[in-house]
PDB file of C-alpha atoms and ligand atoms in Angstrom:
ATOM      1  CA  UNK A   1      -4.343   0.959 -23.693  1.00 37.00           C
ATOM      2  CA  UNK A   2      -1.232  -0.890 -24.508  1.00 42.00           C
ATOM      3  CA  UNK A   3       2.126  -0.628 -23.398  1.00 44.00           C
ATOM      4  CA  UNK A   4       4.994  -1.515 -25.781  1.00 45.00           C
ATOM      5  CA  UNK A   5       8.699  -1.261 -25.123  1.00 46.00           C
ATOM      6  CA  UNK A   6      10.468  -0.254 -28.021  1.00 48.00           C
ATOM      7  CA  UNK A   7      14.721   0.217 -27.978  1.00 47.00           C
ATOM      8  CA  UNK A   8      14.055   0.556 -24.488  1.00 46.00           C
ATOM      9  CA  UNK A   9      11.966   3.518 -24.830  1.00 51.00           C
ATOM     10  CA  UNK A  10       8.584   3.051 -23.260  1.00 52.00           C
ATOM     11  CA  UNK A  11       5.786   4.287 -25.670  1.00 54.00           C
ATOM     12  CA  UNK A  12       1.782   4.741 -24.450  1.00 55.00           C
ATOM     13  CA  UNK A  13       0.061   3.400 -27.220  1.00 55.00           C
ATOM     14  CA  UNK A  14      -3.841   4.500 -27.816  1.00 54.00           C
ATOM     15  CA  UNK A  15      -6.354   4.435 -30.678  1.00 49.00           C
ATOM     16  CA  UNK A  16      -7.189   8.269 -32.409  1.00 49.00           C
ATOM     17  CA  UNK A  17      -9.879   8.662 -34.678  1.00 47.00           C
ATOM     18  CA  UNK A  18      -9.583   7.689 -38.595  1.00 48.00           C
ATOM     19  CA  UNK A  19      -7.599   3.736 -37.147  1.00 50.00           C
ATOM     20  CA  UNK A  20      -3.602   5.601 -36.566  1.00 61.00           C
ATOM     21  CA  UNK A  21      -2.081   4.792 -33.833  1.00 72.00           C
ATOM     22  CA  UNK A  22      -0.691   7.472 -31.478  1.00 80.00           C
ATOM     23  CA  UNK A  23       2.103   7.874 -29.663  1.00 84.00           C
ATOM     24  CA  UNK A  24       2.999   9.468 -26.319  1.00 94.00           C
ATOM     25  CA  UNK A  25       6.628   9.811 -25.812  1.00 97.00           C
ATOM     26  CA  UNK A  26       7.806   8.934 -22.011  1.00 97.00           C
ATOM     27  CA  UNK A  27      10.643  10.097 -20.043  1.00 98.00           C
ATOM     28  CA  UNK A  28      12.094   6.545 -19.379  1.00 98.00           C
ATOM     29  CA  UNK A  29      13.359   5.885 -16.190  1.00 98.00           C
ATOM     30  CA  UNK A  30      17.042   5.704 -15.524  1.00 98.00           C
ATOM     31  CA  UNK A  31      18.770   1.993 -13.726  1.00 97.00           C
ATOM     32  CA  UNK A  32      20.708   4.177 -11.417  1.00 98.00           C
ATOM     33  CA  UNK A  33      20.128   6.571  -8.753  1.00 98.00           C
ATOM     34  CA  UNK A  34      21.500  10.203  -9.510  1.00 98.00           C
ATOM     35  CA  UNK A  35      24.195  10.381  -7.199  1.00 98.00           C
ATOM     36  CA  UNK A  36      25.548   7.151  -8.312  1.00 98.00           C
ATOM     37  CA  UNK A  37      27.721   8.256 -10.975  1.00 98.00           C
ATOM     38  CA  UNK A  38      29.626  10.622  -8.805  1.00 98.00           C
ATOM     39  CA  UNK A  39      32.516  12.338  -8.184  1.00 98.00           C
ATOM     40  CA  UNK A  40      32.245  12.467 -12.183  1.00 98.00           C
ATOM     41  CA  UNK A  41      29.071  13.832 -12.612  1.00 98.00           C
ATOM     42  CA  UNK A  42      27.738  14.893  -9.931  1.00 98.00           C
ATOM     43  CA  UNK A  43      24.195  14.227  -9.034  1.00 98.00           C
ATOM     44  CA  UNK A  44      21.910  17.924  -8.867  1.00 98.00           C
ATOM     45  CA  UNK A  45      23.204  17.886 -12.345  1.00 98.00           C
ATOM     46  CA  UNK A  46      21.787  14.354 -13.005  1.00 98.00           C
ATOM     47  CA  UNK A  47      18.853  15.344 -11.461  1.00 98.00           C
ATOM     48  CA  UNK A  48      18.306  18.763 -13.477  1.00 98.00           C
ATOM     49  CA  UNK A  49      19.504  17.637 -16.614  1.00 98.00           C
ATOM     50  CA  UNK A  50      16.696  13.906 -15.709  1.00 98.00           C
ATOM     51  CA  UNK A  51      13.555  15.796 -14.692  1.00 98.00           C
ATOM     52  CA  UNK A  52      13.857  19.326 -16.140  1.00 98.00           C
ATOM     53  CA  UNK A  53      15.459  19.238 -19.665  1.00 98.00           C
ATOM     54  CA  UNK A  54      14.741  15.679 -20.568  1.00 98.00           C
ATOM     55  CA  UNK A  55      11.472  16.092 -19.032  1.00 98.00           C
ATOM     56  CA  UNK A  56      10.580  19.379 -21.055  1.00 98.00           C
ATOM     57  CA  UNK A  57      11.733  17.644 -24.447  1.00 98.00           C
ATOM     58  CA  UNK A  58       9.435  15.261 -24.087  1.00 98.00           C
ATOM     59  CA  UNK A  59       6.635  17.524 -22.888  1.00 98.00           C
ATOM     60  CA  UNK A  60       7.349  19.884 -25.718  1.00 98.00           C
ATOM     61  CA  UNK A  61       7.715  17.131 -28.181  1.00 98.00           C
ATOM     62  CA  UNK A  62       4.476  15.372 -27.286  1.00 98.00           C
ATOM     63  CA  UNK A  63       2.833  19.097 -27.304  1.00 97.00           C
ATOM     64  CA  UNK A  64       4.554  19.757 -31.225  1.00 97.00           C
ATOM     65  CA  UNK A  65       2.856  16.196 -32.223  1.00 97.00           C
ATOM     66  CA  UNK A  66      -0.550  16.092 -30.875  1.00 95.00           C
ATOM     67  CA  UNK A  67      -2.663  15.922 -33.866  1.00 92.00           C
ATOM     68  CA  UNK A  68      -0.209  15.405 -36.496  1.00 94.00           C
ATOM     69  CA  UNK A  69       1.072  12.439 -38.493  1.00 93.00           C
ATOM     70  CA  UNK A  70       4.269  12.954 -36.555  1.00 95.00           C
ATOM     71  CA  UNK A  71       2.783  11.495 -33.519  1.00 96.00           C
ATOM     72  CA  UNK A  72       2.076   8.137 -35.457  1.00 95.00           C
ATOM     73  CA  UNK A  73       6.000   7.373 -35.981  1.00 96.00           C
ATOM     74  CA  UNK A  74       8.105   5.799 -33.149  1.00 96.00           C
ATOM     75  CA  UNK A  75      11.060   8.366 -32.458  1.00 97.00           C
ATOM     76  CA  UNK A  76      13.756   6.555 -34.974  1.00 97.00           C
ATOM     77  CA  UNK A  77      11.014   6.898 -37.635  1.00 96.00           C
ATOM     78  CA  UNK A  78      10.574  10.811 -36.471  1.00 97.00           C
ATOM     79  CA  UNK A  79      14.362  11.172 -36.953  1.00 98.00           C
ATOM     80  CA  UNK A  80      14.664   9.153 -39.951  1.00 98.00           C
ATOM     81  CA  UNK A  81      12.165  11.650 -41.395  1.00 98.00           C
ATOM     82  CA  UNK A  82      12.890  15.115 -39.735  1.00 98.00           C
ATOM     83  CA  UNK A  83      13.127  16.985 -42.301  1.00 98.00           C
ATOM     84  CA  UNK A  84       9.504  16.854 -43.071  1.00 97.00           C
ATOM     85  CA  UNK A  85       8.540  18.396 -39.232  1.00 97.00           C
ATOM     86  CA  UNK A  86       9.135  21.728 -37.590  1.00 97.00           C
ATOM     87  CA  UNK A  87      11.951  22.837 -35.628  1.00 98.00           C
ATOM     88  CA  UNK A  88      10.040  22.335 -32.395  1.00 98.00           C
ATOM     89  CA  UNK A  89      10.091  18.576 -33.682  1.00 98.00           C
ATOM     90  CA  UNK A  90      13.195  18.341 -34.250  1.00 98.00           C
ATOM     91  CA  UNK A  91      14.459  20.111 -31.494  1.00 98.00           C
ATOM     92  CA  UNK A  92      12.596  18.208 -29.116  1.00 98.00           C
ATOM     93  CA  UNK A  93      12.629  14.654 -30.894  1.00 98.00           C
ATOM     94  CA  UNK A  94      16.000  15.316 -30.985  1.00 98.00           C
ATOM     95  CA  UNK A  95      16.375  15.915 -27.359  1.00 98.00           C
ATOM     96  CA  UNK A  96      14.336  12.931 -26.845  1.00 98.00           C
ATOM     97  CA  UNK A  97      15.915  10.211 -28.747  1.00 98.00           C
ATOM     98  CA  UNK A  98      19.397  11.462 -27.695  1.00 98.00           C
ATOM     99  CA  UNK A  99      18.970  11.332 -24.188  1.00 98.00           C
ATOM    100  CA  UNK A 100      17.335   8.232 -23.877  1.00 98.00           C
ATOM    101  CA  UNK A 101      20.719   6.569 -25.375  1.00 98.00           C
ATOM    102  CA  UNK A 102      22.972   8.716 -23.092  1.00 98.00           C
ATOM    103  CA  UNK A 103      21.499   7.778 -19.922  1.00 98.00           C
ATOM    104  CA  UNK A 104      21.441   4.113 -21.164  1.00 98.00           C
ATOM    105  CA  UNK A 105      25.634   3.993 -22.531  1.00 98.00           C
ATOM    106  CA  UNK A 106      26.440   5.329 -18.492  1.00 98.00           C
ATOM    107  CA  UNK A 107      26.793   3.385 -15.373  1.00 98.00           C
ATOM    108  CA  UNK A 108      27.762   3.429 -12.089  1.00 98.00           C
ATOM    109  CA  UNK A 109      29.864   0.260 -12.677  1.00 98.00           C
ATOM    110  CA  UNK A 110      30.822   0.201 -16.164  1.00 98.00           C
ATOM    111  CA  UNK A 111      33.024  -1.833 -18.357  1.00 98.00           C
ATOM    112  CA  UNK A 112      35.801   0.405 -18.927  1.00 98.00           C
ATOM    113  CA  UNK A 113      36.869  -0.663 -22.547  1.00 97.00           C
ATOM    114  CA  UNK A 114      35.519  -2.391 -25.428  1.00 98.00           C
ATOM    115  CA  UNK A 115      35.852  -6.077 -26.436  1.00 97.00           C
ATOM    116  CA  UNK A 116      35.350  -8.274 -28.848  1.00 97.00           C
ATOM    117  CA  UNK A 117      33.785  -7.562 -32.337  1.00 98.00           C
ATOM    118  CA  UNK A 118      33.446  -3.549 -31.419  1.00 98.00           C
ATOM    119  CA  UNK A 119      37.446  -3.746 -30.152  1.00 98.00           C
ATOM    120  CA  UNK A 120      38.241  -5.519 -33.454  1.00 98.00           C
ATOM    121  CA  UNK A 121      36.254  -2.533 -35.390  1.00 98.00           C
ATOM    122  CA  UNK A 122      38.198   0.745 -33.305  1.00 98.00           C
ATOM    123  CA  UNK A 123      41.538  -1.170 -33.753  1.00 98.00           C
ATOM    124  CA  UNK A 124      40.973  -0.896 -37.531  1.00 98.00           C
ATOM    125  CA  UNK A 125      38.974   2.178 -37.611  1.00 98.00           C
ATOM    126  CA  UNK A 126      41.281   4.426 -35.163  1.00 98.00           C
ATOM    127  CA  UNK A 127      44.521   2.037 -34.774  1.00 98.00           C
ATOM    128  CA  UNK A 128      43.734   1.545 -31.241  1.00 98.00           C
ATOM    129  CA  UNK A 129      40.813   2.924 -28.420  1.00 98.00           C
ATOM    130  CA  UNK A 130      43.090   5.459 -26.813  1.00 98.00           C
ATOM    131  CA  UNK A 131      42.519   6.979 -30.672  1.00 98.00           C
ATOM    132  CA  UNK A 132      39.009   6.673 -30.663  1.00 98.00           C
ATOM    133  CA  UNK A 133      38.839   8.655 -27.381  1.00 98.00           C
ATOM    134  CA  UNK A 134      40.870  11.015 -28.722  1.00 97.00           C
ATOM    135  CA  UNK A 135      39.026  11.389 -31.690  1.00 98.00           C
ATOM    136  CA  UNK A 136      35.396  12.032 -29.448  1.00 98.00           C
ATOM    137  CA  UNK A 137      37.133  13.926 -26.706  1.00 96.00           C
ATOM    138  CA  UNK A 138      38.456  16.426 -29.509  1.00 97.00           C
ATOM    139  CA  UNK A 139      34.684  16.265 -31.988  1.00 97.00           C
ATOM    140  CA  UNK A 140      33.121  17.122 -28.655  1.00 96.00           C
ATOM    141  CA  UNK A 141      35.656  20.333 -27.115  1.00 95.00           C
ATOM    142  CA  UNK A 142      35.535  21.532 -31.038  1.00 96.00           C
ATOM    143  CA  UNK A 143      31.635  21.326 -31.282  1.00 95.00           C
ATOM    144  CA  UNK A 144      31.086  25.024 -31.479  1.00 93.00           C
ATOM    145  CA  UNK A 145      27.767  26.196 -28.533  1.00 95.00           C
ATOM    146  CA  UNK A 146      26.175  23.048 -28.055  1.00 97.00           C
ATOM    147  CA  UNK A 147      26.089  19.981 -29.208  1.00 98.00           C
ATOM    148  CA  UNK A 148      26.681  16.112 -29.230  1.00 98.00           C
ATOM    149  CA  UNK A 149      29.591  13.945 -30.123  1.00 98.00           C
ATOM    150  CA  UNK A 150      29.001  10.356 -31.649  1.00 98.00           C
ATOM    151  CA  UNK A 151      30.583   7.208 -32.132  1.00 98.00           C
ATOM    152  CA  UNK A 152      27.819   5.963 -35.403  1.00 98.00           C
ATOM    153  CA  UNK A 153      27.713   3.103 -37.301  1.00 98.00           C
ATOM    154  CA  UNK A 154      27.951   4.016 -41.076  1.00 98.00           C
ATOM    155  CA  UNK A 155      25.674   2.462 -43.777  1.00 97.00           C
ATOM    156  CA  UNK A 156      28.884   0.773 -45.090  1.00 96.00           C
ATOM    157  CA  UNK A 157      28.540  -0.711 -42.116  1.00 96.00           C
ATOM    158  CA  UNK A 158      31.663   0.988 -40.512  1.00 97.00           C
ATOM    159  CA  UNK A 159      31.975   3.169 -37.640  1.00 98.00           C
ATOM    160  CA  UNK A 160      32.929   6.486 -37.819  1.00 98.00           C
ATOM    161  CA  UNK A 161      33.093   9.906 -34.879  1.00 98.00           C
ATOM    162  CA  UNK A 162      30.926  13.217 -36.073  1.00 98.00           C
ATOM    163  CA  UNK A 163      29.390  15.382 -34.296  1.00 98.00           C
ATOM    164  CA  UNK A 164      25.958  17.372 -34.494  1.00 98.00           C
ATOM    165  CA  UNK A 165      24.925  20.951 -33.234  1.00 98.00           C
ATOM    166  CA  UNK A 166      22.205  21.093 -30.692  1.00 98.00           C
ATOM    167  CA  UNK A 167      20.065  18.373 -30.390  1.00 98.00           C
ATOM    168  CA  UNK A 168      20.311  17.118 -33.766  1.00 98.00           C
ATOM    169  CA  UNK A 169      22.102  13.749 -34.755  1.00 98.00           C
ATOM    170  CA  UNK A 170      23.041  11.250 -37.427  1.00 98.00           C
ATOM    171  CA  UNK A 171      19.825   9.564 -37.559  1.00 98.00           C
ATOM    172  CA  UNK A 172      18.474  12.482 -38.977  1.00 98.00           C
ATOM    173  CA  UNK A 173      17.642  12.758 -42.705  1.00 98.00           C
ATOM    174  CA  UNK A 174      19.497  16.523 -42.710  1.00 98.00           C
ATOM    175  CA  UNK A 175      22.629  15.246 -40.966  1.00 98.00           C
ATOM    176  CA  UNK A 176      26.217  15.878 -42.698  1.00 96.00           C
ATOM    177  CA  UNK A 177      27.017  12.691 -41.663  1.00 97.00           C
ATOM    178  CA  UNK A 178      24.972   9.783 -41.246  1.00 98.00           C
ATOM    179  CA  UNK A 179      24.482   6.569 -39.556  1.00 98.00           C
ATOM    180  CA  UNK A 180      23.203   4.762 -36.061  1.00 98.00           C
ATOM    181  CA  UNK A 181      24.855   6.007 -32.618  1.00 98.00           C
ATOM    182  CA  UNK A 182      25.560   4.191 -30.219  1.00 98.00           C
ATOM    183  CA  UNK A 183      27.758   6.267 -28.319  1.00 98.00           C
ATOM    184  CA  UNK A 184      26.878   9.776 -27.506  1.00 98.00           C
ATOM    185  CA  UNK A 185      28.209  12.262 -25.202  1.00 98.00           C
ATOM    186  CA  UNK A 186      26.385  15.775 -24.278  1.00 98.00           C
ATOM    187  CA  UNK A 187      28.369  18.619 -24.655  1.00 98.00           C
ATOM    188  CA  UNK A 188      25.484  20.726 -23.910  1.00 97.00           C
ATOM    189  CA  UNK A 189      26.707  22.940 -20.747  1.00 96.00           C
ATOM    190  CA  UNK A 190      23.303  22.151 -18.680  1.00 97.00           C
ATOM    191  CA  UNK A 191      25.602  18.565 -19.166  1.00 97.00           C
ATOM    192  CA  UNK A 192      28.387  19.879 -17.226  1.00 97.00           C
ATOM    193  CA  UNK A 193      28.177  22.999 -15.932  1.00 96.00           C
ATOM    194  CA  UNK A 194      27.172  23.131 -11.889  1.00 96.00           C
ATOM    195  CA  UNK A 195      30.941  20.921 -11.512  1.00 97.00           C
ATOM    196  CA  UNK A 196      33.021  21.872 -14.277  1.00 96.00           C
ATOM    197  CA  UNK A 197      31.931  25.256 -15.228  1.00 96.00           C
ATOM    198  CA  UNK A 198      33.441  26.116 -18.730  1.00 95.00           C
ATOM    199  CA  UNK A 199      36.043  23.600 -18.252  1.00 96.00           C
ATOM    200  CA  UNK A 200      34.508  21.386 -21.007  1.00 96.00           C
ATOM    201  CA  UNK A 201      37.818  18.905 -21.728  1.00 96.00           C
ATOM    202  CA  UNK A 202      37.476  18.308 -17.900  1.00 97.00           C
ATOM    203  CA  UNK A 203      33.745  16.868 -18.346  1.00 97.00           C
ATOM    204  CA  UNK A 204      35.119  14.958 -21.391  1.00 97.00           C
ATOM    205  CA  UNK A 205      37.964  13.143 -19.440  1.00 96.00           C
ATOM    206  CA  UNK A 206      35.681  12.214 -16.524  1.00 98.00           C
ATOM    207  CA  UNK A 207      32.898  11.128 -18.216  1.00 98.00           C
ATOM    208  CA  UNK A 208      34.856   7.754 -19.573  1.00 98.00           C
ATOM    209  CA  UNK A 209      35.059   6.960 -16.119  1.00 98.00           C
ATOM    210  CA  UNK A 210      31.237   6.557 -16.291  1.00 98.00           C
ATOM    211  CA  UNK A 211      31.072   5.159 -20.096  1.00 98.00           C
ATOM    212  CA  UNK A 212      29.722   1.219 -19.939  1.00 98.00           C
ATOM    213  CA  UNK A 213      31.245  -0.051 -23.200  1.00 98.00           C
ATOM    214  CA  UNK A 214      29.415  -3.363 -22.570  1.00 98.00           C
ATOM    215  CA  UNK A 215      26.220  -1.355 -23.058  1.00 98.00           C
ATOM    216  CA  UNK A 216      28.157   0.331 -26.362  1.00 98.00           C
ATOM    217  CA  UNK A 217      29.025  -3.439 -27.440  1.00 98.00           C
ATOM    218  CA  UNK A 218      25.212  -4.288 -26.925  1.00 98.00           C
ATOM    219  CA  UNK A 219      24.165  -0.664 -29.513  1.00 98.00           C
ATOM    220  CA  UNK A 220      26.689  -1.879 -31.759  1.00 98.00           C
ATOM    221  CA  UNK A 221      25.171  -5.625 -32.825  1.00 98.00           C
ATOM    222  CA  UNK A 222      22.169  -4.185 -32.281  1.00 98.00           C
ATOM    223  CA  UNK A 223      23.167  -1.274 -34.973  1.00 98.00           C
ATOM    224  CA  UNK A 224      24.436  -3.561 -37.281  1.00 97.00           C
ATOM    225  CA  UNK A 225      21.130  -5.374 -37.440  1.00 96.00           C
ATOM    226  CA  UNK A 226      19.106  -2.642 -37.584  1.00 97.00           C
ATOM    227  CA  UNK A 227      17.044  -2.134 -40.953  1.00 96.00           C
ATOM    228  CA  UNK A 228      17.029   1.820 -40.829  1.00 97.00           C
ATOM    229  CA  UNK A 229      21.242   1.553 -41.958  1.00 95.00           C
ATOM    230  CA  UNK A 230      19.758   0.386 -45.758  1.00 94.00           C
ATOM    231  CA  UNK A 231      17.474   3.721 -45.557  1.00 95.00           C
ATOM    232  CA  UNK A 232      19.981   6.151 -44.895  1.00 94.00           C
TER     233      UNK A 232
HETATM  234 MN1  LIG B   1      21.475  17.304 -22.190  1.00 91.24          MN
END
């Protein structure tokens, strides 16, 4: 059996019969304990939302796959390609991939605003970063039910704010608008709900408190690299 880190997602690799290679998704672990991010989120709801909804997407995904040429793709492949899979897939992938880039964009200690060549990019984008906040505070309290808000990087190589219902997002081949994330923020109420209730623009204007843009800095060159932008 081999063991392969991939975008910081750890994948169980293992030969299945006819030479494919499948692919067990994990739950990856997170580099800070759940009560670390408090008083802004606080940490039963780090620990739910952790090891009982991240958890069951991954079961559930791994169950949807088994079998199936879906389980042979990494999970930007399976979102690159959604549209061929069933809603379980995509419900699940879904849940998968964006998780595993929202635990990874928080921090205990984070760097509280952008620099260099992602600073340059929201200054001409959105005039200036109290705009850009703006701009994902609003895509995420407008997001009708649930949902995600998303900072992408377009194919033109731009970045742009969108937002997806449920657990889509813009990787997906049957998102409105597409392109790499590398910013997300939950607005899912199992996200918010045990300390904020239904005050959703509450969660929103705590949770930069616990947004590392040096990790943001890191998706962005790694974004701009990426191959998938020239097959959306
Ligand atoms: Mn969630």
């Amino acid at each position: 059996m081999n063991k392969n880190i991939l975008n910081g997602t750890l994948l169980v690799l293992f030969a299945v019969p006819g030479g494919l290679t499948a692919q067990v998704h994990e739950l990856p672990n997170l580099s800070y304990k759940y009560a670390d991010l408090e008083p802004h989120i606080d940490a039963m709801t780090m620990e739910i939302h952790h090891t009982k909804h991240h958890q069951g997407y991954v079961n559930n995904l791994n169950n949807a796959i088994e079998g199936t040429d879906a389980a042979t793709l990494n999970i930007e492949e399976l979102m690159m390609n959604i549209s061929k899979y069933s809603t379980a897939v995509r419900n699940n992938g879904g849940g998968h991939y964006n998780h595993s880039l929202f635990w990874k964009i928080l921090s205990p200690k984070p760097q509280l605003k952008p620099s260099g060549e992602l600073m340059e990019m929201i200054d001409e984008e959105f005039g200036n970063f109290d705009n850009l906040k703006s701009e994902l505070s609003k895509a995420g309290a407008t997001r009708f039910g649930s949902g995600w808000a998303w900072l992408i990087v377009t194919p033109e190589g731009k970045l742009a704010v969108t937002s997806t219902p449920n657990q889509d997002n813009p990787l997906m081949d049957i998102a409105e608008v597409r392109g790499i994330p590398i910013l997300g923020i939950d607005v899912w109420e199992h996200a918010y709900y045990l300390k904020y209730q239904n005050k959703r623009p509450d969660y929103l204007e705590a949770i930069w408190k616990v947004i590392d843009w040096e990790k943001v800095e890191k998706n962005l060159e790694d974004a701009i690299q990426s191959p998938l932008l020239k097959k959306m």
